[in-house]
PDB file of C-alpha atoms and ligand atoms in Angstrom:
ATOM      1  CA  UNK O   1       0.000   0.000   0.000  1.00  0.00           C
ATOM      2  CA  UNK O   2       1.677   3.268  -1.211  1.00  0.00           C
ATOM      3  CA  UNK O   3       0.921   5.877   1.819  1.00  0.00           C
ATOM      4  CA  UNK O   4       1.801   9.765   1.861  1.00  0.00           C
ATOM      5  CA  UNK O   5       0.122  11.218   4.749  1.00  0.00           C
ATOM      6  CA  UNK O   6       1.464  15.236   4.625  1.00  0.00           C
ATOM      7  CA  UNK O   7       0.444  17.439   1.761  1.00  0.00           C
ATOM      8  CA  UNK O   8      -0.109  20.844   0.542  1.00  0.00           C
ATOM      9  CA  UNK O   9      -2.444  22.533  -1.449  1.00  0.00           C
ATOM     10  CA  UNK O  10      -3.114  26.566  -2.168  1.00  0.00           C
ATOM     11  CA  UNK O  11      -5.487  26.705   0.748  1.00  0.00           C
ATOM     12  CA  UNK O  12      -1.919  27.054   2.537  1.00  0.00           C
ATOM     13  CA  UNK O  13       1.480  27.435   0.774  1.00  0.00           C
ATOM     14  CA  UNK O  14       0.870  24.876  -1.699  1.00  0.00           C
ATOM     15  CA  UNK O  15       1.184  25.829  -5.067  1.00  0.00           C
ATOM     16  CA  UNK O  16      -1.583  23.265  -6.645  1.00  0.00           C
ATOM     17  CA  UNK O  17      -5.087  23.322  -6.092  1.00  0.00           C
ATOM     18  CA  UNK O  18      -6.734  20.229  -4.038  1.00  0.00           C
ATOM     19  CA  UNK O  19      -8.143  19.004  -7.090  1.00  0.00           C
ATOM     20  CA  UNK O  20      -4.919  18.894  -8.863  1.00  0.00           C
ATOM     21  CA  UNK O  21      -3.075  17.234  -5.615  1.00  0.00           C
ATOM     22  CA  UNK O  22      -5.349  14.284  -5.134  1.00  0.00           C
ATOM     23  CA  UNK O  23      -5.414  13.822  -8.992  1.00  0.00           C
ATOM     24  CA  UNK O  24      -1.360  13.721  -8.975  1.00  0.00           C
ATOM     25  CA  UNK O  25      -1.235  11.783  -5.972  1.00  0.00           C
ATOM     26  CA  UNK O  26      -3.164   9.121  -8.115  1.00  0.00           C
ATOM     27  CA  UNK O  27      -0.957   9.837 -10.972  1.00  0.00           C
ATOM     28  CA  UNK O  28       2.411   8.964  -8.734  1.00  0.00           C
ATOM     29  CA  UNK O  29       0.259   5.644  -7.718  1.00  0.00           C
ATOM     30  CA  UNK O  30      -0.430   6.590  -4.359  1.00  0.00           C
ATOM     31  CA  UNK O  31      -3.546   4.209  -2.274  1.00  0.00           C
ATOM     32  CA  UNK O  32      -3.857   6.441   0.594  1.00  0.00           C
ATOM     33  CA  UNK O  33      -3.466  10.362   0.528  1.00  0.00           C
ATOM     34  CA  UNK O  34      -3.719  13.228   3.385  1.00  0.00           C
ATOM     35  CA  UNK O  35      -4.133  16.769   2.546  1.00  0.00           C
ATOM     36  CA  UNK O  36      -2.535  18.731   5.548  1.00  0.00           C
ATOM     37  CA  UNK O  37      -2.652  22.229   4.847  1.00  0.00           C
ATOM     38  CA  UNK O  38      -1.075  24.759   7.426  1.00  0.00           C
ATOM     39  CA  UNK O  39      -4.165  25.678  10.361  1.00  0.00           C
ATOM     40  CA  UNK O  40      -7.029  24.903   7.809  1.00  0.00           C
ATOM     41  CA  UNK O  41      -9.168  22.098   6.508  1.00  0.00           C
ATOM     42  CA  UNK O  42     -10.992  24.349   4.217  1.00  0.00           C
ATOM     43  CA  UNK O  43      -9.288  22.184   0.933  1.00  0.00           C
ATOM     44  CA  UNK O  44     -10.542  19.264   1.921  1.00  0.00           C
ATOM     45  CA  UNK O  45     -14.034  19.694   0.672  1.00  0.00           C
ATOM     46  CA  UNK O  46     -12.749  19.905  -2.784  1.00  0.00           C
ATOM     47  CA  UNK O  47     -10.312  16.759  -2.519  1.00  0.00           C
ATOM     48  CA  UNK O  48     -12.568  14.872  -1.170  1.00  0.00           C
ATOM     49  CA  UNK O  49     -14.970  15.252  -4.194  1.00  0.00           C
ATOM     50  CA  UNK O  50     -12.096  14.538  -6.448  1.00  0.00           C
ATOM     51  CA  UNK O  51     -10.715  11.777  -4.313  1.00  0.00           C
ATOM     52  CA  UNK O  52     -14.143  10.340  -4.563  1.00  0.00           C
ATOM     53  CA  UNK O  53     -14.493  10.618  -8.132  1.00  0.00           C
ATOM     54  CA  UNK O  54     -11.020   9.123  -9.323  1.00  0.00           C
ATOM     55  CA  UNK O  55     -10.928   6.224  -5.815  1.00  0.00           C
ATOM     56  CA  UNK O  56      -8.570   7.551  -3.951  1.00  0.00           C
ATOM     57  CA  UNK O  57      -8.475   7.084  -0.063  1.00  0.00           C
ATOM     58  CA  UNK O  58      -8.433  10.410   1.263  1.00  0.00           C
ATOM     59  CA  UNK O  59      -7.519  10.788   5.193  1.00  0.00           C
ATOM     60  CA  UNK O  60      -8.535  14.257   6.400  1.00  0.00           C
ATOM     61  CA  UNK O  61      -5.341  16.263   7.861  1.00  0.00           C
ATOM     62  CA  UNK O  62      -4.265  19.649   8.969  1.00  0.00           C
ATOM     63  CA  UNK O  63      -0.949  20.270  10.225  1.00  0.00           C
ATOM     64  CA  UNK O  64      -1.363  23.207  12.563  1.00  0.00           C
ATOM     65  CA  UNK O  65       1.531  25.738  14.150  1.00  0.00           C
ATOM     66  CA  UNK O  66       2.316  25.041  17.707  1.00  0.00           C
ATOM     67  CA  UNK O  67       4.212  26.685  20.234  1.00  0.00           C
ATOM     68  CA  UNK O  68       6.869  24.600  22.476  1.00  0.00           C
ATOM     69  CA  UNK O  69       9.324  26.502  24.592  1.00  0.00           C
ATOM     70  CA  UNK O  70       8.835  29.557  22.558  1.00  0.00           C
ATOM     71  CA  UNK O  71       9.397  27.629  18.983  1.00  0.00           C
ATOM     72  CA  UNK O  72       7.040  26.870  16.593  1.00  0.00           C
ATOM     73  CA  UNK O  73       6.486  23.466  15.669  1.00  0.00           C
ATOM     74  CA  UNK O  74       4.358  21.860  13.571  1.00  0.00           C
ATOM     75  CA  UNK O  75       1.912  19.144  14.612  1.00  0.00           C
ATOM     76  CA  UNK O  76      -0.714  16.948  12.138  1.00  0.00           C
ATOM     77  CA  UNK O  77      -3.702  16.235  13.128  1.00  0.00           C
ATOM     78  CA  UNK O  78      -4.392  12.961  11.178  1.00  0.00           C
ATOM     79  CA  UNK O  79      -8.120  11.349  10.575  1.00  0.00           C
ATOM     80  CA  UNK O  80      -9.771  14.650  12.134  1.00  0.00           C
ATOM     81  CA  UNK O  81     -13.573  15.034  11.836  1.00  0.00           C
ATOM     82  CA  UNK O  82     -13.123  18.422  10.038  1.00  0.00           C
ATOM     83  CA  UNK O  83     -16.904  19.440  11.601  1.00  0.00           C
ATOM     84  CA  UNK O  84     -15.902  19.593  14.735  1.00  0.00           C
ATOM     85  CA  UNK O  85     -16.096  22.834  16.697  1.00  0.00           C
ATOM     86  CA  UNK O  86     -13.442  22.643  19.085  1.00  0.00           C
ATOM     87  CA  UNK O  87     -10.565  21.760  16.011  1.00  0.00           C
ATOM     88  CA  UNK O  88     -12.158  24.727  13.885  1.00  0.00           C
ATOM     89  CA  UNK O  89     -12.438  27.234  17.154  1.00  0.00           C
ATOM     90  CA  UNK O  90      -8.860  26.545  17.289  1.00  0.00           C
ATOM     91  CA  UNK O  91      -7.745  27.422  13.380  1.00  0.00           C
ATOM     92  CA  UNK O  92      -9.915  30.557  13.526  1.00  0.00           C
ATOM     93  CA  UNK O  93      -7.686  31.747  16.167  1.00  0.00           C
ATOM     94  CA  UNK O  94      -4.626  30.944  14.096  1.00  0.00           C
ATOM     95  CA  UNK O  95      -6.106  32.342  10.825  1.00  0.00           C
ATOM     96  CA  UNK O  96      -6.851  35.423  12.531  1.00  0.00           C
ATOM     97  CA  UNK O  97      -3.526  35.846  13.762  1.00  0.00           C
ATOM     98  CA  UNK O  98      -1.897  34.939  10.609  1.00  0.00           C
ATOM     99  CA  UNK O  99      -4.196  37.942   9.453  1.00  0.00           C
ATOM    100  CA  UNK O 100      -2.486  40.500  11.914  1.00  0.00           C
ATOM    101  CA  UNK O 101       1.031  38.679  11.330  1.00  0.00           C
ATOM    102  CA  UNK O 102       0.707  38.959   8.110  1.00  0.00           C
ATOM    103  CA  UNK O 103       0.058  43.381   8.584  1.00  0.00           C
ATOM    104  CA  UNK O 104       2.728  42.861  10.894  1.00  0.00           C
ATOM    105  CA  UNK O 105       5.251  41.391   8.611  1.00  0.00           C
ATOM    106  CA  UNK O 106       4.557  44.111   5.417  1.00  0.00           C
ATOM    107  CA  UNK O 107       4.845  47.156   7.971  1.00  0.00           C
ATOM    108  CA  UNK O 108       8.416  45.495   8.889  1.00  0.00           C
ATOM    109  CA  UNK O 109       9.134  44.948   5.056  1.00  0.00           C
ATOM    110  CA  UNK O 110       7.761  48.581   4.491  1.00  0.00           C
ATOM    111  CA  UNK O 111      10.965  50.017   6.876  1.00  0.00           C
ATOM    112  CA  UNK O 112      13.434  47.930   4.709  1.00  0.00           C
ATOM    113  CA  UNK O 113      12.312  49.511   1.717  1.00  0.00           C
ATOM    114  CA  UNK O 114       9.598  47.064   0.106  1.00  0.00           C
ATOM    115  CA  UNK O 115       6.588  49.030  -0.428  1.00  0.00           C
ATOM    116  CA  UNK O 116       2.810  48.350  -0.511  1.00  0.00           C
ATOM    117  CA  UNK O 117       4.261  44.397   0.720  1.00  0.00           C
ATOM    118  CA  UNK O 118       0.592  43.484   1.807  1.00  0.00           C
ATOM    119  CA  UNK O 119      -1.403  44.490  -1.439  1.00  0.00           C
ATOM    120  CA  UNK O 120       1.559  42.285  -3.334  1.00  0.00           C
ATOM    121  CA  UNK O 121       1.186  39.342  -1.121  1.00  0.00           C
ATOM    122  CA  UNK O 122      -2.235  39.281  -1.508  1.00  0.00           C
ATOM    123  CA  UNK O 123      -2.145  39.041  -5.242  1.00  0.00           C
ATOM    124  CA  UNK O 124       0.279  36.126  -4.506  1.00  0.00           C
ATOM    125  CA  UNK O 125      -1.968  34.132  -2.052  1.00  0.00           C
ATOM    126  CA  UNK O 126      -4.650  32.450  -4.250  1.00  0.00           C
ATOM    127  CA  UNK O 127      -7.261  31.505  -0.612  1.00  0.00           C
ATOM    128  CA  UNK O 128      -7.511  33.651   2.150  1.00  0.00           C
ATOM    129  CA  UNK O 129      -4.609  32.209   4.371  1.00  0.00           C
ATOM    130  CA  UNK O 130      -1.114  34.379   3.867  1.00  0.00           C
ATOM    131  CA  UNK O 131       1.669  32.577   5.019  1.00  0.00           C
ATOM    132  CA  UNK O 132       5.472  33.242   5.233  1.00  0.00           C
ATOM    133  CA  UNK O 133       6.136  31.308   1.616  1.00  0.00           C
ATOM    134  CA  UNK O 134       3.605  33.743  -0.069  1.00  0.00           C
ATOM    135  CA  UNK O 135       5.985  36.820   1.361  1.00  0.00           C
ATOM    136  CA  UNK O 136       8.609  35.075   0.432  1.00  0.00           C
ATOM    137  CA  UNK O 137       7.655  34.264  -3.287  1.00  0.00           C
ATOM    138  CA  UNK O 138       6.769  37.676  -3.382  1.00  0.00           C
ATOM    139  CA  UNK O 139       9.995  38.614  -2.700  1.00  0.00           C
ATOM    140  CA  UNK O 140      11.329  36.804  -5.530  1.00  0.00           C
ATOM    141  CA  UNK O 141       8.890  37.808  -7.888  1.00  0.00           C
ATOM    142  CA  UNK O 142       9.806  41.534  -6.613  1.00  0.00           C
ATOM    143  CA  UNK O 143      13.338  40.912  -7.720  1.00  0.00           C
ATOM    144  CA  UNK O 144      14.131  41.905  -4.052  1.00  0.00           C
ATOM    145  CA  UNK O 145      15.913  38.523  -3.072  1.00  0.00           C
ATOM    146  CA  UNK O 146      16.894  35.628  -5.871  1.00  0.00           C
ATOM    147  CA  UNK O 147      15.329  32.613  -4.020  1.00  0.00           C
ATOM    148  CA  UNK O 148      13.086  31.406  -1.408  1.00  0.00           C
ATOM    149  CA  UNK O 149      15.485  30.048   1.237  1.00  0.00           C
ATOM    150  CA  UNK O 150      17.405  33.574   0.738  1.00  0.00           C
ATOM    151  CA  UNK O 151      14.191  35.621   1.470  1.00  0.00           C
ATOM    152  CA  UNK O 152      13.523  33.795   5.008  1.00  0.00           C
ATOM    153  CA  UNK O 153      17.463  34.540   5.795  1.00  0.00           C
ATOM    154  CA  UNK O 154      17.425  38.221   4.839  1.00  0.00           C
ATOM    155  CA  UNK O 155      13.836  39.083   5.427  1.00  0.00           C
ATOM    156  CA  UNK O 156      11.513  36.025   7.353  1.00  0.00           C
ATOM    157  CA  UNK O 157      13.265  35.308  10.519  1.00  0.00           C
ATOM    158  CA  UNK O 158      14.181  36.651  14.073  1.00  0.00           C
ATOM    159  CA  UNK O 159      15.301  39.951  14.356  1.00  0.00           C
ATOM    160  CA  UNK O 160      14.418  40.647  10.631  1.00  0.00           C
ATOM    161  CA  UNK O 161      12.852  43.473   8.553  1.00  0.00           C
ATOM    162  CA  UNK O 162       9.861  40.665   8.180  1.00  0.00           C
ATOM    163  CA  UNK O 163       9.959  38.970  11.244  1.00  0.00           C
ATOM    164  CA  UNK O 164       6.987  38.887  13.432  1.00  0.00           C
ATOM    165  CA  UNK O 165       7.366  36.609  16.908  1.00  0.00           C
ATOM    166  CA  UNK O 166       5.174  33.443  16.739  1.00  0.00           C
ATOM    167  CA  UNK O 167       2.149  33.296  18.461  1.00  0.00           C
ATOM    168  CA  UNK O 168       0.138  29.846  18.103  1.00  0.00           C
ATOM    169  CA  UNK O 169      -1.487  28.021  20.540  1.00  0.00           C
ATOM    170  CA  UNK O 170       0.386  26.314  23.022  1.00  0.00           C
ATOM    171  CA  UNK O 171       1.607  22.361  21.973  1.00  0.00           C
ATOM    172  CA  UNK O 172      -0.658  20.826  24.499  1.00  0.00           C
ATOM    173  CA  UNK O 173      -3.826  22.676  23.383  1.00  0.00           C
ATOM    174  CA  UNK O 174      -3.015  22.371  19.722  1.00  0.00           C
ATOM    175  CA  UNK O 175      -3.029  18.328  20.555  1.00  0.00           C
ATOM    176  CA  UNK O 176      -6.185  18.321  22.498  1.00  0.00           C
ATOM    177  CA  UNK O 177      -7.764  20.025  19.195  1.00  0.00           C
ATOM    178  CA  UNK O 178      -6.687  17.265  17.217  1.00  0.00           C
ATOM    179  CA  UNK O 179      -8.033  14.686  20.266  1.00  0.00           C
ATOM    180  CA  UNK O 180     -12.107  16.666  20.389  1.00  0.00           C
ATOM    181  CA  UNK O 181     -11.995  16.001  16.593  1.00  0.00           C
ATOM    182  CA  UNK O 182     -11.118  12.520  17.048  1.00  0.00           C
ATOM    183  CA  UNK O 183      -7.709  12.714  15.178  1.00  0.00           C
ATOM    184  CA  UNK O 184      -4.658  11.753  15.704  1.00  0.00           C
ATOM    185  CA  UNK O 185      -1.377  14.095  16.651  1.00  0.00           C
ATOM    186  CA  UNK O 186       1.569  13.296  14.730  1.00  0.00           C
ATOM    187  CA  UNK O 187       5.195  15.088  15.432  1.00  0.00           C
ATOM    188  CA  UNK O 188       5.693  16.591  11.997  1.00  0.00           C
ATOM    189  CA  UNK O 189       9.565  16.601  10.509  1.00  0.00           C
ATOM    190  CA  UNK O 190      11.145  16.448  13.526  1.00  0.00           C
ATOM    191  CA  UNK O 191      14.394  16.983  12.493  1.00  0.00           C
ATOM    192  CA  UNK O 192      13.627  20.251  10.616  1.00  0.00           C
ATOM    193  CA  UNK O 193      13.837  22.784  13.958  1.00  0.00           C
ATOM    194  CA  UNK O 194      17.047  23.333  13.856  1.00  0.00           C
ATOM    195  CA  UNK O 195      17.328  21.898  17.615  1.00  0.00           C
ATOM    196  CA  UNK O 196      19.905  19.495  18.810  1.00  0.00           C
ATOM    197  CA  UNK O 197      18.922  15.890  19.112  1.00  0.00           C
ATOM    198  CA  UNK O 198      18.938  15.875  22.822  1.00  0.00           C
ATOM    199  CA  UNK O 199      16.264  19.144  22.545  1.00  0.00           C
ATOM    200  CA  UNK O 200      13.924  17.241  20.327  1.00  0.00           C
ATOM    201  CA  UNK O 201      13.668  14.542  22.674  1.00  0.00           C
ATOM    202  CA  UNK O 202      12.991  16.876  25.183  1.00  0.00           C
ATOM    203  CA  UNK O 203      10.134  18.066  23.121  1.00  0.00           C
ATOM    204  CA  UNK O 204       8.993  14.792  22.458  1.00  0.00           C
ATOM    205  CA  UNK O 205       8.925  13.854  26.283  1.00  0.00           C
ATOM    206  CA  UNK O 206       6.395  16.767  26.773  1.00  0.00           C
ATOM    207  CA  UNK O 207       4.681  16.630  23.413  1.00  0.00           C
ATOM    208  CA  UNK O 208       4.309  12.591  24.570  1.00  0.00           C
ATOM    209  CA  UNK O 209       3.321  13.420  28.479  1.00  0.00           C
ATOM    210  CA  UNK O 210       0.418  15.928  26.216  1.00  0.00           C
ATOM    211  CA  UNK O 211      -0.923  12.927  24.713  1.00  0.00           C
ATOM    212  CA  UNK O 212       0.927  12.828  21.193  1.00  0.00           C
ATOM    213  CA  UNK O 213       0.519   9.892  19.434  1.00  0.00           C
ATOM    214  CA  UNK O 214       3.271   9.369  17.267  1.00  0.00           C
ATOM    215  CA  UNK O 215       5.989  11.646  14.655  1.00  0.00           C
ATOM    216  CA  UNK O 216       6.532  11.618  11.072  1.00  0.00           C
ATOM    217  CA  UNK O 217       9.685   8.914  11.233  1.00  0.00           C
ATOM    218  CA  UNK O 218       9.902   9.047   6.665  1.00  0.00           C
ATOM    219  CA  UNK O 219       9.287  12.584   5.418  1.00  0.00           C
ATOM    220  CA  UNK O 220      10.348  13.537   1.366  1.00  0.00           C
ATOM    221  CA  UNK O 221      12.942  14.836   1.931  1.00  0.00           C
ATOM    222  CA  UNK O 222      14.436  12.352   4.875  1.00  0.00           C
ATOM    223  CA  UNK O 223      17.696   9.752   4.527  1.00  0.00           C
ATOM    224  CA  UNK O 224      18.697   6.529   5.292  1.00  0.00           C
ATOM    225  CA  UNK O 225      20.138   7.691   8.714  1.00  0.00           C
ATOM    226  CA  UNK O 226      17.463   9.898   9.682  1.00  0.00           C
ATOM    227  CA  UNK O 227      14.695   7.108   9.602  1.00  0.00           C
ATOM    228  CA  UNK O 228      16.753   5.227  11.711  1.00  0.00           C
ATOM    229  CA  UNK O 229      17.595   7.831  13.734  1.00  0.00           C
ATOM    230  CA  UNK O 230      13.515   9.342  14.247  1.00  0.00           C
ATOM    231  CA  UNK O 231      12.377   5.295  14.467  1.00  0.00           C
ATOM    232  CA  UNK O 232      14.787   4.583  17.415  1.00  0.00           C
ATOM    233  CA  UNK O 233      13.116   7.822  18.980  1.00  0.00           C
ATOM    234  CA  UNK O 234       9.601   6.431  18.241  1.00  0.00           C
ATOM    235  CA  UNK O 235      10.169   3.214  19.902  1.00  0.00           C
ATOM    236  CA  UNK O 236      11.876   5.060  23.102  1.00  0.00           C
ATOM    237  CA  UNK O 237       8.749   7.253  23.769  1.00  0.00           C
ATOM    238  CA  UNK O 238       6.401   4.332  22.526  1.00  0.00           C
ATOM    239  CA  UNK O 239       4.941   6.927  19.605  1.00  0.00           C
ATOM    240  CA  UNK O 240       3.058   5.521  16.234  1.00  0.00           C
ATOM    241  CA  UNK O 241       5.282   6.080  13.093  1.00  0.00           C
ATOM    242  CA  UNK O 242       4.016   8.462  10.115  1.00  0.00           C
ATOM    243  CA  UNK O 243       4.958   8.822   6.697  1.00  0.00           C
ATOM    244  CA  UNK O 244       4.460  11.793   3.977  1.00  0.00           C
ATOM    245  CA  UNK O 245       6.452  14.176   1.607  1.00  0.00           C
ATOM    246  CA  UNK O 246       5.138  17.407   2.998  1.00  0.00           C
ATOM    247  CA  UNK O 247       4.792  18.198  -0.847  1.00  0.00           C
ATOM    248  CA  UNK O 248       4.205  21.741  -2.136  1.00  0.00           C
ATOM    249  CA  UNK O 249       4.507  21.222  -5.694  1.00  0.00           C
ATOM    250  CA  UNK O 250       6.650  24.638  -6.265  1.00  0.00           C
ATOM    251  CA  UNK O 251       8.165  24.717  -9.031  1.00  0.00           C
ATOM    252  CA  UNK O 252      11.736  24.234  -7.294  1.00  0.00           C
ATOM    253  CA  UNK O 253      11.182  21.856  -4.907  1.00  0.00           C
ATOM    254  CA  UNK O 254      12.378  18.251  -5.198  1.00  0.00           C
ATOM    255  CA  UNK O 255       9.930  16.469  -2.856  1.00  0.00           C
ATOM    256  CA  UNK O 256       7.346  14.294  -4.776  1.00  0.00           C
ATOM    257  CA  UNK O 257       4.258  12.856  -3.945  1.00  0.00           C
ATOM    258  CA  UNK O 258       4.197   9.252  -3.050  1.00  0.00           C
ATOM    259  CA  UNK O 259       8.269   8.548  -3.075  1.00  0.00           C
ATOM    260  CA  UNK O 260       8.784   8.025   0.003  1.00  0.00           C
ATOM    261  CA  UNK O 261      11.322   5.604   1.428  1.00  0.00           C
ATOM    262  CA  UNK O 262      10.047   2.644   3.598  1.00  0.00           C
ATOM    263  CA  UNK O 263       8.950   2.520   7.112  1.00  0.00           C
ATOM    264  CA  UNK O 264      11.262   0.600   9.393  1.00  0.00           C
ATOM    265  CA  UNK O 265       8.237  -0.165  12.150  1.00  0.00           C
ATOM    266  CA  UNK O 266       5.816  -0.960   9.863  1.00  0.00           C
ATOM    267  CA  UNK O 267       3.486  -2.274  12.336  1.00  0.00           C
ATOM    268  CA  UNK O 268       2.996   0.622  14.516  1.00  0.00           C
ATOM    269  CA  UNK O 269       1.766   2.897  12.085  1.00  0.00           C
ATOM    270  CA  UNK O 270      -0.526   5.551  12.549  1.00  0.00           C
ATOM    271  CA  UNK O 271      -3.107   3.851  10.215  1.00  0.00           C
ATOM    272  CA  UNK O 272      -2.914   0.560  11.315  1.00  0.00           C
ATOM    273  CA  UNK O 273      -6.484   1.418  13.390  1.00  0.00           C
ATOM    274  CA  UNK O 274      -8.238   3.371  10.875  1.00  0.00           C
ATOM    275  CA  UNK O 275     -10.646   0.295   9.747  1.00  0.00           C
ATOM    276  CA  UNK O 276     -12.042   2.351   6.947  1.00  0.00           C
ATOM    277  CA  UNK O 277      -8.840   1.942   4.948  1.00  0.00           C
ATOM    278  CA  UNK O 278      -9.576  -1.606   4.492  1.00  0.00           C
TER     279      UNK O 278
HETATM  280  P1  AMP F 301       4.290  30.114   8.195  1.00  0.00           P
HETATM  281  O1  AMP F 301       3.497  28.934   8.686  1.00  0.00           O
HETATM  282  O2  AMP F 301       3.447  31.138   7.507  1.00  0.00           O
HETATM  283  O3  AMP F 301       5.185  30.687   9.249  1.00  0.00           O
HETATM  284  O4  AMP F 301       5.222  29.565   7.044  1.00  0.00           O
HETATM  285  C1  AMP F 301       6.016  28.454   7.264  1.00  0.00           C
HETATM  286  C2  AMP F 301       6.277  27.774   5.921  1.00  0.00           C
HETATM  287  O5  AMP F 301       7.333  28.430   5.255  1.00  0.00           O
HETATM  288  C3  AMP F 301       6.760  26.362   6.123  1.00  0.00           C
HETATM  289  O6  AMP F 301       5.671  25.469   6.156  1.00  0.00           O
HETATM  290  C4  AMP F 301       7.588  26.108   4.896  1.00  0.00           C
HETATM  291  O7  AMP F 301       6.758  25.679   3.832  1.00  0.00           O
HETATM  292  C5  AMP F 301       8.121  27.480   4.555  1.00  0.00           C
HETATM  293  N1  AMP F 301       9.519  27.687   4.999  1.00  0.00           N
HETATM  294  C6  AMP F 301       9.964  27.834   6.246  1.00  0.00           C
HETATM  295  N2  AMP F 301      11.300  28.060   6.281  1.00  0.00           N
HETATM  296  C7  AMP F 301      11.710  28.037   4.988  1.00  0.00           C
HETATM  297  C8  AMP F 301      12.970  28.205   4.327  1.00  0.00           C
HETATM  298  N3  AMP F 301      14.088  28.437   5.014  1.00  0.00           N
HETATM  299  N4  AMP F 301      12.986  28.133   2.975  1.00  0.00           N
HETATM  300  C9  AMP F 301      11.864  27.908   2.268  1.00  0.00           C
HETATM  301  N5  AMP F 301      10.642  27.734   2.833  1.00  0.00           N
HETATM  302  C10 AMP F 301      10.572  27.807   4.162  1.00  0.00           C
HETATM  303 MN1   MN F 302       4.580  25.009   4.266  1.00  0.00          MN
HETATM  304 MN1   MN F 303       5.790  21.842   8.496  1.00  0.00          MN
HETATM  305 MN1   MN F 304       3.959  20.682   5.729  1.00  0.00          MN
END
C-alpha cells in the first residue's frame, strides 16, 4: 500500500489546487493520501470530491503551528472530523492571527524599503490564508531577493525586517484540538527545527506526556540515517510512526508525492487502526 500522509495545497502554501493534488497523488500511484494544509481544513471539501471521483483514499489532515518553549512546531492532526467545533475554534484563532502577522510582517518589510508588501502578497496568495512562503515568493517575484530560502534569511526570521514573533497556541492545546476532533497528533519533521537531538527529545517527552501519538519517522525529503535515527526515537517514547512528503509542488522543490522511502516499524503505524482503509 503506497501511503503519503502530509500534503499541501493553495489553501496554505501549496502551489496546486486540491483538485490537482489528489489527482497527482493518483498519478504517482499513491492508495492512501492526506491533505494537511497549514491551520485549515478548508481544501478538503474539494479533494474529497475529487478523491471520490477518481478512488482515492483520502484521510482528512491539517498540520497546525504550535508553540513549544517559545518555537514553533508543527503538529498533524491525522483522521480529524473536520466538523468539529473545538478543532475549527482553534484554526480561527490561528487564521486570525496569521491575518495581523501577516500586517505585521509588510509594515516590517515597508521600513526595509519594500513598499505596498501586503497588497503584493495578496495578489500572490490564491485563498484567504497568507503565510510566510507567499511573502517570500513575493519577494522573488519583486526581484528583491533571488530565491526562497534567501528571502527567510534576509527578510523572514528573528530579528528581521519581516519577522513577526510566533504566536500559536500552546503544543498541548493544539493536541487536544486534534483529540475533540477525534484525530490523531503526529510530530511533523522532527528533524527540521534546527534543535539538537537531545532538545527534540525533550520536546517529544512533553509533546508525549500531552498525549501525542506518534511523529513523522519518513518525510520527502528524509535519509537513510534519519529514519533510523527518528524510528529509534519512536520506539523510546512508545509513539506511532508516520509517513508523507510534505509536498508543495513549487516549481523548485524536489519532494514528490508518493516517493517516500520505507517505514522501518511498519506495524505501529498511525493507520494501522483506521478500519475504513480496508
Ligand atoms: P508560516 O506557517 O506562515 O510561518 O510559514 C512556514 C512555511 O514556510 C513552512 O511550512 C515552509 O513551507 C516554509 N519555509 C519555512 N522556512 C523556509 C525556508 N528556510 N525556505 C523555504 N521555505 C521555508
Ligand atoms: Mn509550508
Ligand atoms: Mn511543516
Ligand atoms: Mn507541511
Amino acid at each position: 500500500m503506497k501511503i503519503d500522509l502530509h500534503n499541501h495545497s493553495y489553501y496554505s502554501d501549496g502551489f496546486l489546487s486540491p483538485t490537482e493534488v489528489v489527482d497527482l497523488a493518483k498519478q504517482e500511484g499513491c492508495d492512501v493520501f492526506s491533505l494537511t494544509d497549514h491551520d485549515t481544513t478548508d481544501g478538503l471539501l474539494e479533494a474529497q470530491k475529487q478523491a471520490d471521483k477518481i478512488d482515492l483514499k483520502l484521510v482528512h489532515g491539517v498540520e497546525i503551528s504550535a508553540m513549544w518553549n517559545n518555537m514553533t512546531v508543527h503538529i498533524l492532526g491525522l483522521n480529524v472530523d473536520i466538523n468539529n467545533s473545538i478543532l475549527q475554534d482553534g484554526l480561527k484563532q490561528h487564521q486570525d492571527f496569521r491575518k495581523v502577522r501577516a500586517a505585521m510582517m509588510a509594515r516590517g518589510l515597508g521600513g526595509a524599503g519594500v513598499f505596498n508588501a501586503l497588497e503584493k502578497v495578496k495578489l500572490v496568495a490564491k485563498k484567504g490564508m497568507i503565510t510566510r512562503t507567499h511573502f517570500a515568493q513575493m519577494l522573488v517575484q519583486e526581484g528583491v531577493c533571488k530565491d526562497m530560502r534567501s528571502v527567510f534569511k534576509r527578510f523572514l526570521t528573528g530579528k528581521k525586517p519581516g519577522g513577526v514573533g510566533a504566536k500559536w497556541a500552546q503544543f498541548d492545546e493544539v493536541i487536544s484540538w486534534i483529540h475533540a476532533s477525534g484525530g490523531q497528533a503526529v510530530l511533523a519533521h522532527p528533524l527540521r527545527y534546527r534543535m539538537t537531538n537531545t532538545k527534540i527529545k525533550r520536546l517529544l517527552t512533553h509533546l508525549s506526556a500531552a498525549g501525542l501519538d506518534g511523529v513523522e519517522v519518513v518525510t520527502g525529503s528524509s535519509s537513510k540515517d534519519e529514519i533510523t535515527l527518528v524510528s529509534q526515537w519512536a520506539k523510546e517514547f512508545d509513539l506511532l510512526v508516520s509517513s508523507g512528503s510534505d509536498y508543495h509542488g513549487w516549481p523548485n522543490q524536489r519532494v514528490r508525492i508518493g516517493h517516500l522511502h520505507d517505514m522501518p516499524n511498519v506495524n505501529k503505524t498511525v493507520w494501522k487502526d483506521w478500519s475504513w482503509l480496508n
